[in-house]
CSV table of N, CA and C in Angstrom, one decimal:
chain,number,residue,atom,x,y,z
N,1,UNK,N,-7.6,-19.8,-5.6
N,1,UNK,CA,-6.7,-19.9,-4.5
N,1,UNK,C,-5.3,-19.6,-5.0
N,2,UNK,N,-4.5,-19.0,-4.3
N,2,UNK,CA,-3.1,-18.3,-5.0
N,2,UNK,C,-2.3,-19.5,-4.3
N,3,UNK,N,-1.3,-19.7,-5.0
N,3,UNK,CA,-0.2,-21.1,-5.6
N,3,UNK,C,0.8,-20.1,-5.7
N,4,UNK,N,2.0,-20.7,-5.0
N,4,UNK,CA,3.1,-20.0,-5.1
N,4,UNK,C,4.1,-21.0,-4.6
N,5,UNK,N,5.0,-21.1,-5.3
N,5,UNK,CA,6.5,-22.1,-4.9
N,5,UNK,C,6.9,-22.3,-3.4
N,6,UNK,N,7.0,-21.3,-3.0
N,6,UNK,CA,7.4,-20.6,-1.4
N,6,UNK,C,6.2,-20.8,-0.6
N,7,UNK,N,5.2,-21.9,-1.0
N,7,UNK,CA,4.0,-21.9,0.2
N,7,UNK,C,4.5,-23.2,0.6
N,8,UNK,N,4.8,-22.9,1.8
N,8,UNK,CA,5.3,-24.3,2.5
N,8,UNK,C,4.6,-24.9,3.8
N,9,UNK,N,3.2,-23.7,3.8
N,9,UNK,CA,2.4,-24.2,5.3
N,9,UNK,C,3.3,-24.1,6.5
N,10,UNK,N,4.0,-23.8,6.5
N,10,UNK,CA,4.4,-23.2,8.1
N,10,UNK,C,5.7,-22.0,7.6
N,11,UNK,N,6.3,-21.7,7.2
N,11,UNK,CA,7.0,-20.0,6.9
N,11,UNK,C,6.3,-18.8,6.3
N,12,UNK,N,5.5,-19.8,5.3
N,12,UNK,CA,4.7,-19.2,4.6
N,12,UNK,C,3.3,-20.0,4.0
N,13,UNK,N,2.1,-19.0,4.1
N,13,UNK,CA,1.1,-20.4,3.9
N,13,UNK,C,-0.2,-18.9,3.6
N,14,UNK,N,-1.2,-19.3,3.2
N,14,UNK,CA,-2.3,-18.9,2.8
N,14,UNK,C,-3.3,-19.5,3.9
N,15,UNK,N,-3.9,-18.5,4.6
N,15,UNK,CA,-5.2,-18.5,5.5
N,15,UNK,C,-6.6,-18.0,4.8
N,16,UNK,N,-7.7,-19.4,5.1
N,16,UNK,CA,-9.0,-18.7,4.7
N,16,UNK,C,-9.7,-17.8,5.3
N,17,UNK,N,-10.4,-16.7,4.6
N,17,UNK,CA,-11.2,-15.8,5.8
N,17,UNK,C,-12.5,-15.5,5.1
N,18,UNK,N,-13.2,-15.3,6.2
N,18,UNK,CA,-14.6,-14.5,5.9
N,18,UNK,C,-15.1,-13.5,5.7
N,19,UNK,N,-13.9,-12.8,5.6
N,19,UNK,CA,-14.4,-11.3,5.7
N,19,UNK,C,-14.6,-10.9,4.1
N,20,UNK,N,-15.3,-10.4,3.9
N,20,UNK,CA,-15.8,-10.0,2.7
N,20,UNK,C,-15.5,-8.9,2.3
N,21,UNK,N,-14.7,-7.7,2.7
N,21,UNK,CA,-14.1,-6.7,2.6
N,21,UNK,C,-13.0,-7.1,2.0
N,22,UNK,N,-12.0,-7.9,2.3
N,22,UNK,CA,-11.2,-8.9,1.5
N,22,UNK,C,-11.3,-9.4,0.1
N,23,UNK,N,-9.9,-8.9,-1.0
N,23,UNK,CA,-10.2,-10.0,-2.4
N,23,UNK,C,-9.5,-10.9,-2.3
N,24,UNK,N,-10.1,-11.9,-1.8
N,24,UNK,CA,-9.6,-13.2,-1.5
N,24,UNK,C,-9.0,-13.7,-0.3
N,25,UNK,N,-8.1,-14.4,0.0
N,25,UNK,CA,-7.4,-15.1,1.8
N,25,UNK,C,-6.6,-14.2,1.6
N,26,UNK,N,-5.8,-14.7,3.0
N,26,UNK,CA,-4.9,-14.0,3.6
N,26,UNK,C,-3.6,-14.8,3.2
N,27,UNK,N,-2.5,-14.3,3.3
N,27,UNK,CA,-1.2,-14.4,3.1
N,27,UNK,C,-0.2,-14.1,4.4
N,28,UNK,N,0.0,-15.2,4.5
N,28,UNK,CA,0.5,-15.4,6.3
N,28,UNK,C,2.1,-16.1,6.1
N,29,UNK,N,2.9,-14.4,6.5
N,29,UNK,CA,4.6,-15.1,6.1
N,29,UNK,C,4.9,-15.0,7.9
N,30,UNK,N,6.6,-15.4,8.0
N,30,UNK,CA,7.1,-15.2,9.3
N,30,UNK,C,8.6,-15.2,8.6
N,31,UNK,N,9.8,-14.1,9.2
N,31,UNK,CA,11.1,-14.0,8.9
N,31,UNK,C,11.5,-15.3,9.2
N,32,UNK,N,12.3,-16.0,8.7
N,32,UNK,CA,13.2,-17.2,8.2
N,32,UNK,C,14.2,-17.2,9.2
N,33,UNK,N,13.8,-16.7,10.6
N,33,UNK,CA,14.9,-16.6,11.9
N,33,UNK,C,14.9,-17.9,12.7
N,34,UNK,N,15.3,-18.3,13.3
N,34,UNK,CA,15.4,-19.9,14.2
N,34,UNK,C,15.2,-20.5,13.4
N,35,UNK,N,14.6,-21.7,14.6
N,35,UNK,CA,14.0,-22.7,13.8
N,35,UNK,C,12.6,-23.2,14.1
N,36,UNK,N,12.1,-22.4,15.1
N,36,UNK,CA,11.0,-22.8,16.0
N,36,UNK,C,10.0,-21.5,15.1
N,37,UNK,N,9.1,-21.7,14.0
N,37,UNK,CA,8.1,-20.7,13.2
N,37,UNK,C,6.9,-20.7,14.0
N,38,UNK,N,6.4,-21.5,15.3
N,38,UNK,CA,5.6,-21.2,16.0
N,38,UNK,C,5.7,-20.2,17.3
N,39,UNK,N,6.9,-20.0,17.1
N,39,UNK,CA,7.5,-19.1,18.4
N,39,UNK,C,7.6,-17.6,17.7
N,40,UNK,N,7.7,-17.3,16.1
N,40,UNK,CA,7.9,-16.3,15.5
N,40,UNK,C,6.5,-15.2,15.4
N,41,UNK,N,7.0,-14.3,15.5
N,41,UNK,CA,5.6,-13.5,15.1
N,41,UNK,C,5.0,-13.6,13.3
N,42,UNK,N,4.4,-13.1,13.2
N,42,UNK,CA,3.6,-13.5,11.8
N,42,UNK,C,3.0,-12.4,10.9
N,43,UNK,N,3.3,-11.9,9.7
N,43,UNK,CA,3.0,-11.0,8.9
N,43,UNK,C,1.7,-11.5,8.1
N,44,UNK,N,0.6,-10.6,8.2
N,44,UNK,CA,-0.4,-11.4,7.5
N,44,UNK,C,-0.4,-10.2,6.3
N,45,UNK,N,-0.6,-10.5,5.1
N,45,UNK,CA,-1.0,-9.8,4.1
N,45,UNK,C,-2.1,-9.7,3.2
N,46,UNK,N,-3.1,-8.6,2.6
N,46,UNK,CA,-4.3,-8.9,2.0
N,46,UNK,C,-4.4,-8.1,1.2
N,47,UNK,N,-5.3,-7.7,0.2
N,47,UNK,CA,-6.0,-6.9,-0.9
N,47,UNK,C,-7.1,-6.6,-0.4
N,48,UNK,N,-7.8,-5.1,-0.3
N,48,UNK,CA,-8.6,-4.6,0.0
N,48,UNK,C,-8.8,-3.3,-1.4
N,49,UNK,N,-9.7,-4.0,-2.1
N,49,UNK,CA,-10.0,-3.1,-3.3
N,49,UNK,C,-8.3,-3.5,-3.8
N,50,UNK,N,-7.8,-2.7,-4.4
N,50,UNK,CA,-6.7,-2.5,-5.6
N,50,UNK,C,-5.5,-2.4,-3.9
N,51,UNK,N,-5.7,-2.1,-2.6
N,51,UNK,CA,-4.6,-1.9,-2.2
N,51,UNK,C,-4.4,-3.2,-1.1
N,52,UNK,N,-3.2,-3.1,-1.5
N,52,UNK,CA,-1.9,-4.4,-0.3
N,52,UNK,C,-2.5,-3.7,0.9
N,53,UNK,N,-2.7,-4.7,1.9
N,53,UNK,CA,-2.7,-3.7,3.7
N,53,UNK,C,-1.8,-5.4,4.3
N,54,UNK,N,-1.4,-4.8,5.6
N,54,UNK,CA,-0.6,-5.8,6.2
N,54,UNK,C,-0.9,-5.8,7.9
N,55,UNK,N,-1.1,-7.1,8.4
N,55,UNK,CA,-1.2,-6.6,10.1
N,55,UNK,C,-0.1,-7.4,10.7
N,56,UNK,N,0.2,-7.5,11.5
N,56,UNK,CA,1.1,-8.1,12.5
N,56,UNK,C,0.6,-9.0,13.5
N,57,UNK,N,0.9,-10.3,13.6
N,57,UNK,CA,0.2,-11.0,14.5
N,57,UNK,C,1.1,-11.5,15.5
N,58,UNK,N,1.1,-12.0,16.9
N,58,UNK,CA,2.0,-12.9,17.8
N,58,UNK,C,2.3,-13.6,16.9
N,59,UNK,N,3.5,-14.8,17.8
N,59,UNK,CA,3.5,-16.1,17.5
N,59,UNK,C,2.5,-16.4,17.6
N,60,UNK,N,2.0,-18.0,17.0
N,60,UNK,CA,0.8,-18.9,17.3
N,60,UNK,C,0.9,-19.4,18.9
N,61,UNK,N,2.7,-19.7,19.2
N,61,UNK,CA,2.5,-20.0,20.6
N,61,UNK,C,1.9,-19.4,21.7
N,62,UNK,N,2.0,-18.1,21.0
N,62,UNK,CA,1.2,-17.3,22.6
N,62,UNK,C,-0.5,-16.5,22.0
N,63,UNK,N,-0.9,-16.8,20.9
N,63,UNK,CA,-2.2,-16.0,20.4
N,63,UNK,C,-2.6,-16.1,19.1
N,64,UNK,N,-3.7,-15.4,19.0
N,64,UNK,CA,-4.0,-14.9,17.5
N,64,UNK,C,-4.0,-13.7,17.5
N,65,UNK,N,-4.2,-13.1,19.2
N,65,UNK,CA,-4.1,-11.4,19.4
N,65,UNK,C,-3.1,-10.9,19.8
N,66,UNK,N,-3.1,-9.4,19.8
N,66,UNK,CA,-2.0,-9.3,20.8
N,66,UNK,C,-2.1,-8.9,22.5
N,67,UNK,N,-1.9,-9.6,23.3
N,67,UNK,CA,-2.3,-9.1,24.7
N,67,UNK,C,-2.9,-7.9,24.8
N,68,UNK,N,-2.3,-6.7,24.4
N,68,UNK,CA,-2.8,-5.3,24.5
N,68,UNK,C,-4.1,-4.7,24.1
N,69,UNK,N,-4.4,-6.2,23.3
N,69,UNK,CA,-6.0,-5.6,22.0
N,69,UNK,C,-7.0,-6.3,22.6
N,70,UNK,N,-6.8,-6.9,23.9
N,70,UNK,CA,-8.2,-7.6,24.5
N,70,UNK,C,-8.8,-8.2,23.5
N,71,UNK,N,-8.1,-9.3,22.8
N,71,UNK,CA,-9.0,-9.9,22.1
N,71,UNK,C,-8.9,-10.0,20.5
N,72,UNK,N,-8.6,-8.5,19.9
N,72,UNK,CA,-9.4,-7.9,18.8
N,72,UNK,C,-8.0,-7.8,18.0
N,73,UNK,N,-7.9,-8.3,16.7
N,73,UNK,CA,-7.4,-8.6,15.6
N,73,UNK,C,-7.0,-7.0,15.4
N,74,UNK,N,-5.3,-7.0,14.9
N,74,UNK,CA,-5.0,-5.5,14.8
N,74,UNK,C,-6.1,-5.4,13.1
N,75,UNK,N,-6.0,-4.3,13.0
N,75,UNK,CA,-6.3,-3.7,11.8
N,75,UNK,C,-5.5,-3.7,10.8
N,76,UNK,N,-5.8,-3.2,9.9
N,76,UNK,CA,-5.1,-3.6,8.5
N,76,UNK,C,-4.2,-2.2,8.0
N,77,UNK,N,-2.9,-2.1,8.1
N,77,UNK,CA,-2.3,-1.0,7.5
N,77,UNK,C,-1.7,-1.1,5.8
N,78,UNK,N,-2.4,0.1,5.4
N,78,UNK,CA,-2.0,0.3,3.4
N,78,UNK,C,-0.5,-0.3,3.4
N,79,UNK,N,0.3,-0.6,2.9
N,79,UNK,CA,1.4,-0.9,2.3
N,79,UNK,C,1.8,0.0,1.6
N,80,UNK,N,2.4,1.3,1.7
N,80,UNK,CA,2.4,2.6,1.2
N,80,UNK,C,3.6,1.7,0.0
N,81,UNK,N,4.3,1.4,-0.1
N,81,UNK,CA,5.3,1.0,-1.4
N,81,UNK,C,5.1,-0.5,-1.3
N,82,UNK,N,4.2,-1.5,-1.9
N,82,UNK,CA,3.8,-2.6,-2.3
N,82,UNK,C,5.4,-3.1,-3.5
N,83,UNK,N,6.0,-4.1,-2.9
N,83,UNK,CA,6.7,-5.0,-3.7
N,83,UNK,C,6.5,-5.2,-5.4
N,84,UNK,N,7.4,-5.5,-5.8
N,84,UNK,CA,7.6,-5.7,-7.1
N,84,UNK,C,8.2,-7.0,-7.6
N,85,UNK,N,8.6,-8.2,-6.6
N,85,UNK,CA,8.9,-9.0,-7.3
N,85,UNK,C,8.9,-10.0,-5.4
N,86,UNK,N,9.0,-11.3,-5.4
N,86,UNK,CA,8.5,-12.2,-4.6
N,86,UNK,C,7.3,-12.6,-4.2
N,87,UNK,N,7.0,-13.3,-3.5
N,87,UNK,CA,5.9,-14.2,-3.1
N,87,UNK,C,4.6,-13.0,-2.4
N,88,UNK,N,4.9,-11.7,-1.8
N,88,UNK,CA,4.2,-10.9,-1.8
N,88,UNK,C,3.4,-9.9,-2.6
N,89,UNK,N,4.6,-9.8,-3.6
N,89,UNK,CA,4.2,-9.4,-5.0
N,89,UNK,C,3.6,-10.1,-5.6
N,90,UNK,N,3.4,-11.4,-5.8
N,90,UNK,CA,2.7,-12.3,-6.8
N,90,UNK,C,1.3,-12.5,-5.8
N,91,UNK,N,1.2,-12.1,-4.7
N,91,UNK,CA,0.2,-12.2,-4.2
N,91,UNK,C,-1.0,-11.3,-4.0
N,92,UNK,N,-0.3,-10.1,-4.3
N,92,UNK,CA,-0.8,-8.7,-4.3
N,92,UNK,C,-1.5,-8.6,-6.1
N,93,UNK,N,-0.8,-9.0,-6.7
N,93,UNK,CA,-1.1,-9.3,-8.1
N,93,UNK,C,-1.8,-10.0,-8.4
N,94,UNK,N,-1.9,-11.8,-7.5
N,94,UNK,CA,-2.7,-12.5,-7.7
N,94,UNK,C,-4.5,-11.8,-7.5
N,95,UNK,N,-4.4,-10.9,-6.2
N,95,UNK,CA,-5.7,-10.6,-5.8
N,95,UNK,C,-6.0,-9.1,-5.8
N,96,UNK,N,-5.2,-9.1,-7.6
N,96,UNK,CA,-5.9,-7.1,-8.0
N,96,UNK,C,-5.4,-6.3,-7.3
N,97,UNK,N,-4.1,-6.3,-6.7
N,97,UNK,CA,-3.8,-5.3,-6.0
N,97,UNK,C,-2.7,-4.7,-7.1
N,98,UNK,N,-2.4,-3.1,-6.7
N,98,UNK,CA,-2.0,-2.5,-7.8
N,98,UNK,C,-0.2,-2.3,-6.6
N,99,UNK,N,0.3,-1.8,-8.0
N,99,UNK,CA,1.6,-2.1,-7.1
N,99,UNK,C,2.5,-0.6,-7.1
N,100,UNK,N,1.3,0.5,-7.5
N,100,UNK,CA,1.9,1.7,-7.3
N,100,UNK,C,0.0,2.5,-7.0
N,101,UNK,N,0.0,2.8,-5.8
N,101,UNK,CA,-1.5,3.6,-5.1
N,101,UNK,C,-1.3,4.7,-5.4
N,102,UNK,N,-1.9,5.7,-6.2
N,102,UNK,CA,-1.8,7.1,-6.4
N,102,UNK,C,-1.9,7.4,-5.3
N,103,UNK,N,-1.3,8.3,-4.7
N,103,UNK,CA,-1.6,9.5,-3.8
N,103,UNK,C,-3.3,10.5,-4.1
N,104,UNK,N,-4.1,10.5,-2.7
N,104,UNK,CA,-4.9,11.2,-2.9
N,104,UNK,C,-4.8,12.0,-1.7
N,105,UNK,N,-4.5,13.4,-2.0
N,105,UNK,CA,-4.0,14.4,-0.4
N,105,UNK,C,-5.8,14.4,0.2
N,106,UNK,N,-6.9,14.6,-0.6
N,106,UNK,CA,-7.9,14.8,-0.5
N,106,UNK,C,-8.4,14.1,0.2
N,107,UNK,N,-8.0,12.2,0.3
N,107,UNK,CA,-8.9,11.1,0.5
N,107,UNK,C,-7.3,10.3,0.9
N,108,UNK,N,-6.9,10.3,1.6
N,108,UNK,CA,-5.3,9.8,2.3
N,108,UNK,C,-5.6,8.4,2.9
N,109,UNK,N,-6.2,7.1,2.4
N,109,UNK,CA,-6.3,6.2,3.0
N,109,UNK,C,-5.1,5.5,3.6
N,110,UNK,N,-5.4,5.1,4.7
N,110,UNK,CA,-3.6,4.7,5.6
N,110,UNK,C,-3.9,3.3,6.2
N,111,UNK,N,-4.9,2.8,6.2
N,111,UNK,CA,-5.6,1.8,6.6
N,111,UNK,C,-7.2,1.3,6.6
N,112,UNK,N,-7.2,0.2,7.6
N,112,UNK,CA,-9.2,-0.1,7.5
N,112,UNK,C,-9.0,-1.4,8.8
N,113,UNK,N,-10.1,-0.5,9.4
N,113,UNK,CA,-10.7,-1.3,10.3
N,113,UNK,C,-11.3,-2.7,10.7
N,114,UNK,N,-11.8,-2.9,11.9
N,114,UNK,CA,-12.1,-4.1,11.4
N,114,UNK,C,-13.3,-4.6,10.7
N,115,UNK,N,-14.3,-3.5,10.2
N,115,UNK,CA,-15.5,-3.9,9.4
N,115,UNK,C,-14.9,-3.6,8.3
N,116,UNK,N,-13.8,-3.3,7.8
N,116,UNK,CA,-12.7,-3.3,6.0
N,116,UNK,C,-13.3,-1.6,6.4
N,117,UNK,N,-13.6,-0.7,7.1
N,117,UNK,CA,-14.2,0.7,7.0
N,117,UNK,C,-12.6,1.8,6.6
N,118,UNK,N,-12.3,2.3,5.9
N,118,UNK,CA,-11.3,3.1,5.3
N,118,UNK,C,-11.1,3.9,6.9
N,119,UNK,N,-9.6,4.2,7.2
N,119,UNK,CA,-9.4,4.9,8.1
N,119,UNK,C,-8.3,6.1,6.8
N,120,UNK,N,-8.7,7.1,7.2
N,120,UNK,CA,-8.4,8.2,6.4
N,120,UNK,C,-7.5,9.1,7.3
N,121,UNK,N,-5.9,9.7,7.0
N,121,UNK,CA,-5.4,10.6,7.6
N,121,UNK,C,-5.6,11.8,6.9
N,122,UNK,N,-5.9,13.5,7.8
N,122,UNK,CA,-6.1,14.4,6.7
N,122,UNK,C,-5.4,15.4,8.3
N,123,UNK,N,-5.1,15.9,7.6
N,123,UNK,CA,-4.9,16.8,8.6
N,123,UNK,C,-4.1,16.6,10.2
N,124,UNK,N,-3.2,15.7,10.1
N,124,UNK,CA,-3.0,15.4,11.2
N,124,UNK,C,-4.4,14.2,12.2
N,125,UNK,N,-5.0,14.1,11.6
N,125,UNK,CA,-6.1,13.4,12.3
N,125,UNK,C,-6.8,12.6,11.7
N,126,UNK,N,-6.4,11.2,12.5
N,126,UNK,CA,-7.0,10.0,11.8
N,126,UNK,C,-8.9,9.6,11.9
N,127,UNK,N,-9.7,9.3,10.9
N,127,UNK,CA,-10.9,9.6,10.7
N,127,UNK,C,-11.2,8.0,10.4
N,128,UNK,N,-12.4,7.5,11.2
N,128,UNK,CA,-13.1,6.1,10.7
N,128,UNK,C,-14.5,6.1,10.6
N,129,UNK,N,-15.4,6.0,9.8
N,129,UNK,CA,-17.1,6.1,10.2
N,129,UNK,C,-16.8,4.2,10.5
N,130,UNK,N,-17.7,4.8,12.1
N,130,UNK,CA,-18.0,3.1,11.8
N,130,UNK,C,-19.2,2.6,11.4
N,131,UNK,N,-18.9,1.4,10.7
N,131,UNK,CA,-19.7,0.4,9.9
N,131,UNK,C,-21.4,0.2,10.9
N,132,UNK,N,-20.9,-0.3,12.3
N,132,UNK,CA,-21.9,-1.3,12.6
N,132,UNK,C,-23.2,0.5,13.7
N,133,UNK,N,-23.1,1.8,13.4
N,133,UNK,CA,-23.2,2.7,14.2
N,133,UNK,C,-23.4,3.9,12.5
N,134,UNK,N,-22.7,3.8,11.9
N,134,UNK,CA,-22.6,5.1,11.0
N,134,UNK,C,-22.0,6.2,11.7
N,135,UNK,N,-21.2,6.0,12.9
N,135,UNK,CA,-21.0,7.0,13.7
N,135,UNK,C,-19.6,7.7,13.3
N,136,UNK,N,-19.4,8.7,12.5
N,136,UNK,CA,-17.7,9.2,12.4
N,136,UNK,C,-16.5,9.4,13.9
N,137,UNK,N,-15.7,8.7,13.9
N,137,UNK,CA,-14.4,9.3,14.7
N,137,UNK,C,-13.3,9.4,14.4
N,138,UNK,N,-12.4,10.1,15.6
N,138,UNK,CA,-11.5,10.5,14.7
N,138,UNK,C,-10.6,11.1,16.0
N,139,UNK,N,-9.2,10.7,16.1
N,139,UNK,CA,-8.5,11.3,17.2
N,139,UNK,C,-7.2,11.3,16.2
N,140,UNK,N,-5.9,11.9,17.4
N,140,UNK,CA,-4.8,12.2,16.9
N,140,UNK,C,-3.9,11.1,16.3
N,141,UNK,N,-4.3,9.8,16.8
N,141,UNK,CA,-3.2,8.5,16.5
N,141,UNK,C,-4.4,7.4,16.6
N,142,UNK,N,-3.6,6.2,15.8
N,142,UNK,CA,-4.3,5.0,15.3
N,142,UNK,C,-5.2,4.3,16.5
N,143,UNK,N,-3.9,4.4,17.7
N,143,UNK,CA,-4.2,3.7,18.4
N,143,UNK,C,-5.3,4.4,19.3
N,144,UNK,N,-5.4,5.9,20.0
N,144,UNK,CA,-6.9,6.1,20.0
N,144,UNK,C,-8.0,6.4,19.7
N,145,UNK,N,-7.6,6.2,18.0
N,145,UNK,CA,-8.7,5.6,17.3
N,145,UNK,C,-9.3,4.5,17.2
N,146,UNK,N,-8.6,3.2,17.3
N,146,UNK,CA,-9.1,1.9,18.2
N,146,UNK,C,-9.4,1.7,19.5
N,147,UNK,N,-9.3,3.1,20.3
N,147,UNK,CA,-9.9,2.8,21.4
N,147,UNK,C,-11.2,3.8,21.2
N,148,UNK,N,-11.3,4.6,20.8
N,148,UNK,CA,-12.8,5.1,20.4
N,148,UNK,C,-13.3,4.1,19.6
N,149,UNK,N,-13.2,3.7,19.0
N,149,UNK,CA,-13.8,2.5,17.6
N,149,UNK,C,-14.2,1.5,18.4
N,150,UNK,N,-13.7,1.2,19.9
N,150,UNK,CA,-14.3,-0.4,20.5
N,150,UNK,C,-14.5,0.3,21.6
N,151,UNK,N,-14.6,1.5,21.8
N,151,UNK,CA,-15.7,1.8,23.2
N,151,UNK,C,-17.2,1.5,23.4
């Protein structure tokens, strides 16, 4: 379990998860704005293999989703320049994440879906096989890539 000074259970706090694509929980911050952290939106952070990915969540007061996603937990975007020093960084570290991703022009990972499935940009065109189908897709942007991925 990752221990960190700055875990105070509501600004910043560590979430359990099941997902097994995951090394380890989740890391769940919110900017240090007001004073109401249930009204704030929520940065979740995680390790997937050696790399940081990050999603975006509502406040708690209004979801776990965001209205627009019917339901369905955003996906996980790479962290193209991963921190080097705070509570992010010790977290990324705690759970084998590396804090400099080589570039691969060949294999351009930019994210992962929600079976942890690599979403790959090449060519202007974002690519996912999905997990639960083996079926490859692939459109011009993320977002109608999540809408092919849950049709």
């Amino acid at each position: 379990m990752f221990e960190h000074k700055n875990l105070d259970g509501t600004w910043n706090r560590v979430v359990s998860t099941n997902d097994a694509y995951l090394s380890g929980d989740i890391l769940e911050t919110r900017d240090m704005v007001g004073t109401e952290p249930e009204k704030i939106a929520r940065m979740q952070f995680a390790v997937i293999g050696q790399r940081l990915v990050e999603r975006c969540l509502p406040p708690e007061a209004l979801s776990e989703t965001w209205e627009q996603d019917a339901g369905k937990l955003p996906w996980w975007d790479s962290v193209k320049n991963p921190p080097h020093m705070g509570i992010i960084a010790d977290f990324n570290s705690h759970n084998g994440g590396l804090h400099r991703i080589p570039f691969d022009a060949n294999h351009n990972v930019v994210g992962f879906a929600s079976d942890g499935e690599e979403i790959v940009l090449g060519k202007g065109v974002y690519t996912v096989t999905r997990k639960s189908d083996g079926k490859e897709l692939s459109a011009a942007s993320q977002s109608e890539l999540r809408a092919l991925y849950f049709a």
